[in-house]
PDB file of C-alpha atoms in Angstrom:
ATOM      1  CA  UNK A   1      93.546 131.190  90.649  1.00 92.00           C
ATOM      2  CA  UNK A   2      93.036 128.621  88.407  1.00 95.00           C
ATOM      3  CA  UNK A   3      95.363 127.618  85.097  1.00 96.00           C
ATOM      4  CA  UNK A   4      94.500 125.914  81.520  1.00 96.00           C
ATOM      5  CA  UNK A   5      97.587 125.073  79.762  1.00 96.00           C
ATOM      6  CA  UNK A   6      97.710 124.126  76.448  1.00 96.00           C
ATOM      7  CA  UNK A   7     100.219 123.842  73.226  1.00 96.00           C
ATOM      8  CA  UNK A   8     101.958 120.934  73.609  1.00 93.00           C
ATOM      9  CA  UNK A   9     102.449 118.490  71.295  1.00 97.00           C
ATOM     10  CA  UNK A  10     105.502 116.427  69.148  1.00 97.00           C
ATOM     11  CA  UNK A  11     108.168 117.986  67.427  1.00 97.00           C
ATOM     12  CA  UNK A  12     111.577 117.371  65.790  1.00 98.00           C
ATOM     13  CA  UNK A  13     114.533 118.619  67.379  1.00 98.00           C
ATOM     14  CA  UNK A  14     116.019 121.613  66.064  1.00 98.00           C
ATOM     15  CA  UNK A  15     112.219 122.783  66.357  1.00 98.00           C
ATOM     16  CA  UNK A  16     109.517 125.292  68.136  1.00 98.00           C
ATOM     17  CA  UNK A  17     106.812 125.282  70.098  1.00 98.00           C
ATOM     18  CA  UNK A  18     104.575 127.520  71.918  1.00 98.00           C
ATOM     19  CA  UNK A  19     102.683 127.005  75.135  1.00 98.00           C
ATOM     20  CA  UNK A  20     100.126 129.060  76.298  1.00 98.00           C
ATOM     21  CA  UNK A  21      98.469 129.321  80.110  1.00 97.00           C
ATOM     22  CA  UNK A  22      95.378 130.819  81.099  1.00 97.00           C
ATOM     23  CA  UNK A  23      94.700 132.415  84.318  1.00 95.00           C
ATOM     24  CA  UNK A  24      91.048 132.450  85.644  1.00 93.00           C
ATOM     25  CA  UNK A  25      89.123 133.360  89.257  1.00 90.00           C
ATOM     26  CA  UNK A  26      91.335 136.022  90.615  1.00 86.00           C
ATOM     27  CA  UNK A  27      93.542 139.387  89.883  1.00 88.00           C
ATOM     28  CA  UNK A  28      96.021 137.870  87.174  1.00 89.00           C
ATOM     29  CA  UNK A  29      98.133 141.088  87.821  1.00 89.00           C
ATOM     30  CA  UNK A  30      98.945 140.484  91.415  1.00 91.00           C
ATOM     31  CA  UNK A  31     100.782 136.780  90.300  1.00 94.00           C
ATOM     32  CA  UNK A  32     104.055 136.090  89.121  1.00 96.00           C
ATOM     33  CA  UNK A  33     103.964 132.777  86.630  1.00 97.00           C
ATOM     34  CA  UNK A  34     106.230 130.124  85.360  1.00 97.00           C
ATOM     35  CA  UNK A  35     106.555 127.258  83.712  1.00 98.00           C
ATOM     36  CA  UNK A  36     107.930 124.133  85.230  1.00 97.00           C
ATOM     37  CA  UNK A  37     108.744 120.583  83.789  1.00 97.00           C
ATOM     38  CA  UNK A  38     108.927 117.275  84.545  1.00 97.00           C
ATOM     39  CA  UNK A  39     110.214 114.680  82.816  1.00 96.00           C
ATOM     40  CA  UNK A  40     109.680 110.499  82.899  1.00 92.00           C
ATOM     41  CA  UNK A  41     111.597 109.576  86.101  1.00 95.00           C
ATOM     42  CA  UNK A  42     112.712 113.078  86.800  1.00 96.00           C
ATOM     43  CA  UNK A  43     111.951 115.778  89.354  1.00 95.00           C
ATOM     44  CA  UNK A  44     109.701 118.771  88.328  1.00 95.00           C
ATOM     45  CA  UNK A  45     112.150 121.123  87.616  1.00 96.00           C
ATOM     46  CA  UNK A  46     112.151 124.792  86.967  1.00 97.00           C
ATOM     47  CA  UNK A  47     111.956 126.457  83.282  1.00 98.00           C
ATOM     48  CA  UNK A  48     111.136 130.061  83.771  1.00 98.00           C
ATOM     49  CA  UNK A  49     109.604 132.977  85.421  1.00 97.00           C
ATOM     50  CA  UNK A  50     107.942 136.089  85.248  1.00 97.00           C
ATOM     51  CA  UNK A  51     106.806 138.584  87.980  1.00 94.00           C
ATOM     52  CA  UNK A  52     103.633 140.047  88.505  1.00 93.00           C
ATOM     53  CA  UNK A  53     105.019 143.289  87.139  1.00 91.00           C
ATOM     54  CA  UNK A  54     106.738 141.825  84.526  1.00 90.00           C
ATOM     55  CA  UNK A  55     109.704 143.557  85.605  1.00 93.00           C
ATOM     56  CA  UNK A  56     112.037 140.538  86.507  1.00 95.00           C
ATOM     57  CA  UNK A  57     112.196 137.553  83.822  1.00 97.00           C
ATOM     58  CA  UNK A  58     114.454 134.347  85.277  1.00 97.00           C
ATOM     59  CA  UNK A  59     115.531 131.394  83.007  1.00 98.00           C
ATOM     60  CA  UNK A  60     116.320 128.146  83.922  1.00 97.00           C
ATOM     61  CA  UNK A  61     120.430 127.674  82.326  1.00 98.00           C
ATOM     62  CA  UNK A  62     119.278 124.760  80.160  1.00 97.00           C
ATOM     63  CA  UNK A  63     116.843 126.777  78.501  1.00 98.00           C
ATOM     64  CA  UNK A  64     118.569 130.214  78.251  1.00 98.00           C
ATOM     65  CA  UNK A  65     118.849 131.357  75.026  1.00 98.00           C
ATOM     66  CA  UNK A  66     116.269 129.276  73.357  1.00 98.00           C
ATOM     67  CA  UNK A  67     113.077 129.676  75.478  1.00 98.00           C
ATOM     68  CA  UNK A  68     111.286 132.917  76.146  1.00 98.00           C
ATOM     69  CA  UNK A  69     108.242 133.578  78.495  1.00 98.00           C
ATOM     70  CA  UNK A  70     105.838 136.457  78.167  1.00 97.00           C
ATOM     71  CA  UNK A  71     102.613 137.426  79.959  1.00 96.00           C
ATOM     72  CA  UNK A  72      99.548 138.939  78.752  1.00 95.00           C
ATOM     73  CA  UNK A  73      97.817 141.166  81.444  1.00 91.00           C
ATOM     74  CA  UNK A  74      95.028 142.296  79.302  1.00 92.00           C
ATOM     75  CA  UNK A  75      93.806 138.596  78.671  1.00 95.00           C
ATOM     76  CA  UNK A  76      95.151 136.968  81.769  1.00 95.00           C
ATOM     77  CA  UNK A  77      97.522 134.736  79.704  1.00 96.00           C
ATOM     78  CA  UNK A  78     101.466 133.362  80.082  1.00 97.00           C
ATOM     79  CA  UNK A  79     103.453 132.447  76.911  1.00 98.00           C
ATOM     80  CA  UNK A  80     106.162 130.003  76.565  1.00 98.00           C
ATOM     81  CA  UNK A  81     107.872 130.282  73.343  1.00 98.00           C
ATOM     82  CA  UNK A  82     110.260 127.160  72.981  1.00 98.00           C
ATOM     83  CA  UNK A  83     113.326 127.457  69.874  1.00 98.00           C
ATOM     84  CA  UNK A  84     115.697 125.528  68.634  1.00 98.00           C
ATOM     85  CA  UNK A  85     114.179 122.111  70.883  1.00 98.00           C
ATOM     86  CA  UNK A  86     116.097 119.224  71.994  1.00 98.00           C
ATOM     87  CA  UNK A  87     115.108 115.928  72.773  1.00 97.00           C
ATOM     88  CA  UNK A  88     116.031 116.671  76.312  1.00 97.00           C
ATOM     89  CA  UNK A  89     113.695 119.142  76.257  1.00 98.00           C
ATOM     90  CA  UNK A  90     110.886 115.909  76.330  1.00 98.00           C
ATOM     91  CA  UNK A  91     108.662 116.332  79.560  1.00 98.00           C
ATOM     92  CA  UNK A  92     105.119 117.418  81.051  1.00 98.00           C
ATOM     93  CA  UNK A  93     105.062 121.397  81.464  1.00 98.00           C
ATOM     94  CA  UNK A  94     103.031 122.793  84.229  1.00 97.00           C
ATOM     95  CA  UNK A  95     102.257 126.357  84.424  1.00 97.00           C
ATOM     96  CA  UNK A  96     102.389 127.995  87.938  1.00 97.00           C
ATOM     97  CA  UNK A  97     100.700 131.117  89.235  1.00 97.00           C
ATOM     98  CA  UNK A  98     102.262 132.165  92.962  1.00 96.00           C
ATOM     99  CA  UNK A  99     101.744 135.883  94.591  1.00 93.00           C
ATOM    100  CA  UNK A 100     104.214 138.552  93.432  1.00 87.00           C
ATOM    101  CA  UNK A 101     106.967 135.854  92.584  1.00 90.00           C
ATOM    102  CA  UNK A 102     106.913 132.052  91.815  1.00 93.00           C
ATOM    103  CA  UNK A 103     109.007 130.225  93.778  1.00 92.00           C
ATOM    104  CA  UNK A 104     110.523 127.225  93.415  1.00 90.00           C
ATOM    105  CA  UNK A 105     108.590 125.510  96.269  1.00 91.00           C
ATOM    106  CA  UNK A 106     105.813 122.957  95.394  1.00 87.00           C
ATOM    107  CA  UNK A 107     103.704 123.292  98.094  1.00 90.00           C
ATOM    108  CA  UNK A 108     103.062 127.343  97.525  1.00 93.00           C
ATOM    109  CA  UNK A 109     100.778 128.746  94.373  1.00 94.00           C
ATOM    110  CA  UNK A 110      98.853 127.018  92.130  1.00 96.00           C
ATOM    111  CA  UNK A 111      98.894 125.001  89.324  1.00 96.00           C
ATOM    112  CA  UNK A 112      97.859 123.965  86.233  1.00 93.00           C
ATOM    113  CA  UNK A 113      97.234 120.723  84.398  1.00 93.00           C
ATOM    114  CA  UNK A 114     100.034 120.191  82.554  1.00 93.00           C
ATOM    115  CA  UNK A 115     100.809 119.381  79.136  1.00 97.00           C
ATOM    116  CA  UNK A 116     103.210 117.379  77.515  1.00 98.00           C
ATOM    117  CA  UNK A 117     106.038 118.352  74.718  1.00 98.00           C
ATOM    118  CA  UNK A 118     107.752 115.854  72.775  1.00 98.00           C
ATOM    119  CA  UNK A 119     111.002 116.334  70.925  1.00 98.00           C
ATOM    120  CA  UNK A 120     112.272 113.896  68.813  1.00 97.00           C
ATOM    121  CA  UNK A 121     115.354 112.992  67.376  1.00 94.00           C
TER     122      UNK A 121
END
């Protein structure tokens, strides 16, 4: 499967943000997605996930609360919607497509170009 993120851009803190993924060249259903993030000297770190059936939604603790991810099935698209930003918040998001579940692993799934989300102070 392939991914197209896209949505990023600057904002103030206190702010919002949407990101949007889409999923291309296989059955979108059969994928759980996330978002991961990686900030300037950082590890790519988990953000949040959604199974294939939608059933099971997982949040990373620094985002609980504030961020909330969604999938489309019917136009092969995943949703980050991003409240109430922080300037911590400031990295590269990568969407991730991986069978059934996404994992944390980096080596499994596939992913997408990443774009980057800048909160300022």
């Amino acid at each position: 499967v392939q991914l197209q993120a896209s949505g990023g851009g600057l904002v103030q803190a206190g702010g919002s943000l949407g990101l949007s993924c889409a999923a291309s060249g296989d059955t979108f259903d059969t994928y759980g997605m996330g978002w991961f993030r990686q900030a300037p000297g950082k590890e790519r770190e988990f953000v949040a996930a959604v199974s294939w059936s939608g059933d099971t939604i997982e949040y990373a603790n620094s985002v609980k609360g504030r961020f909330t991810i969604s999938r489309n099935s019917a136009k092969d698209m995943v949703y980050l919607q991003m409240n109430n930003l922080i300037p911590e918040d400031t990295a590269i998001y990568y969407c991730k497509a991986e069978r059934l579940a996404v994992t944390r692993r980096p080596d499994l799934g596939s992913w997408g170009q990443g774009t980057q989300v800048t909160v300022s102070s």
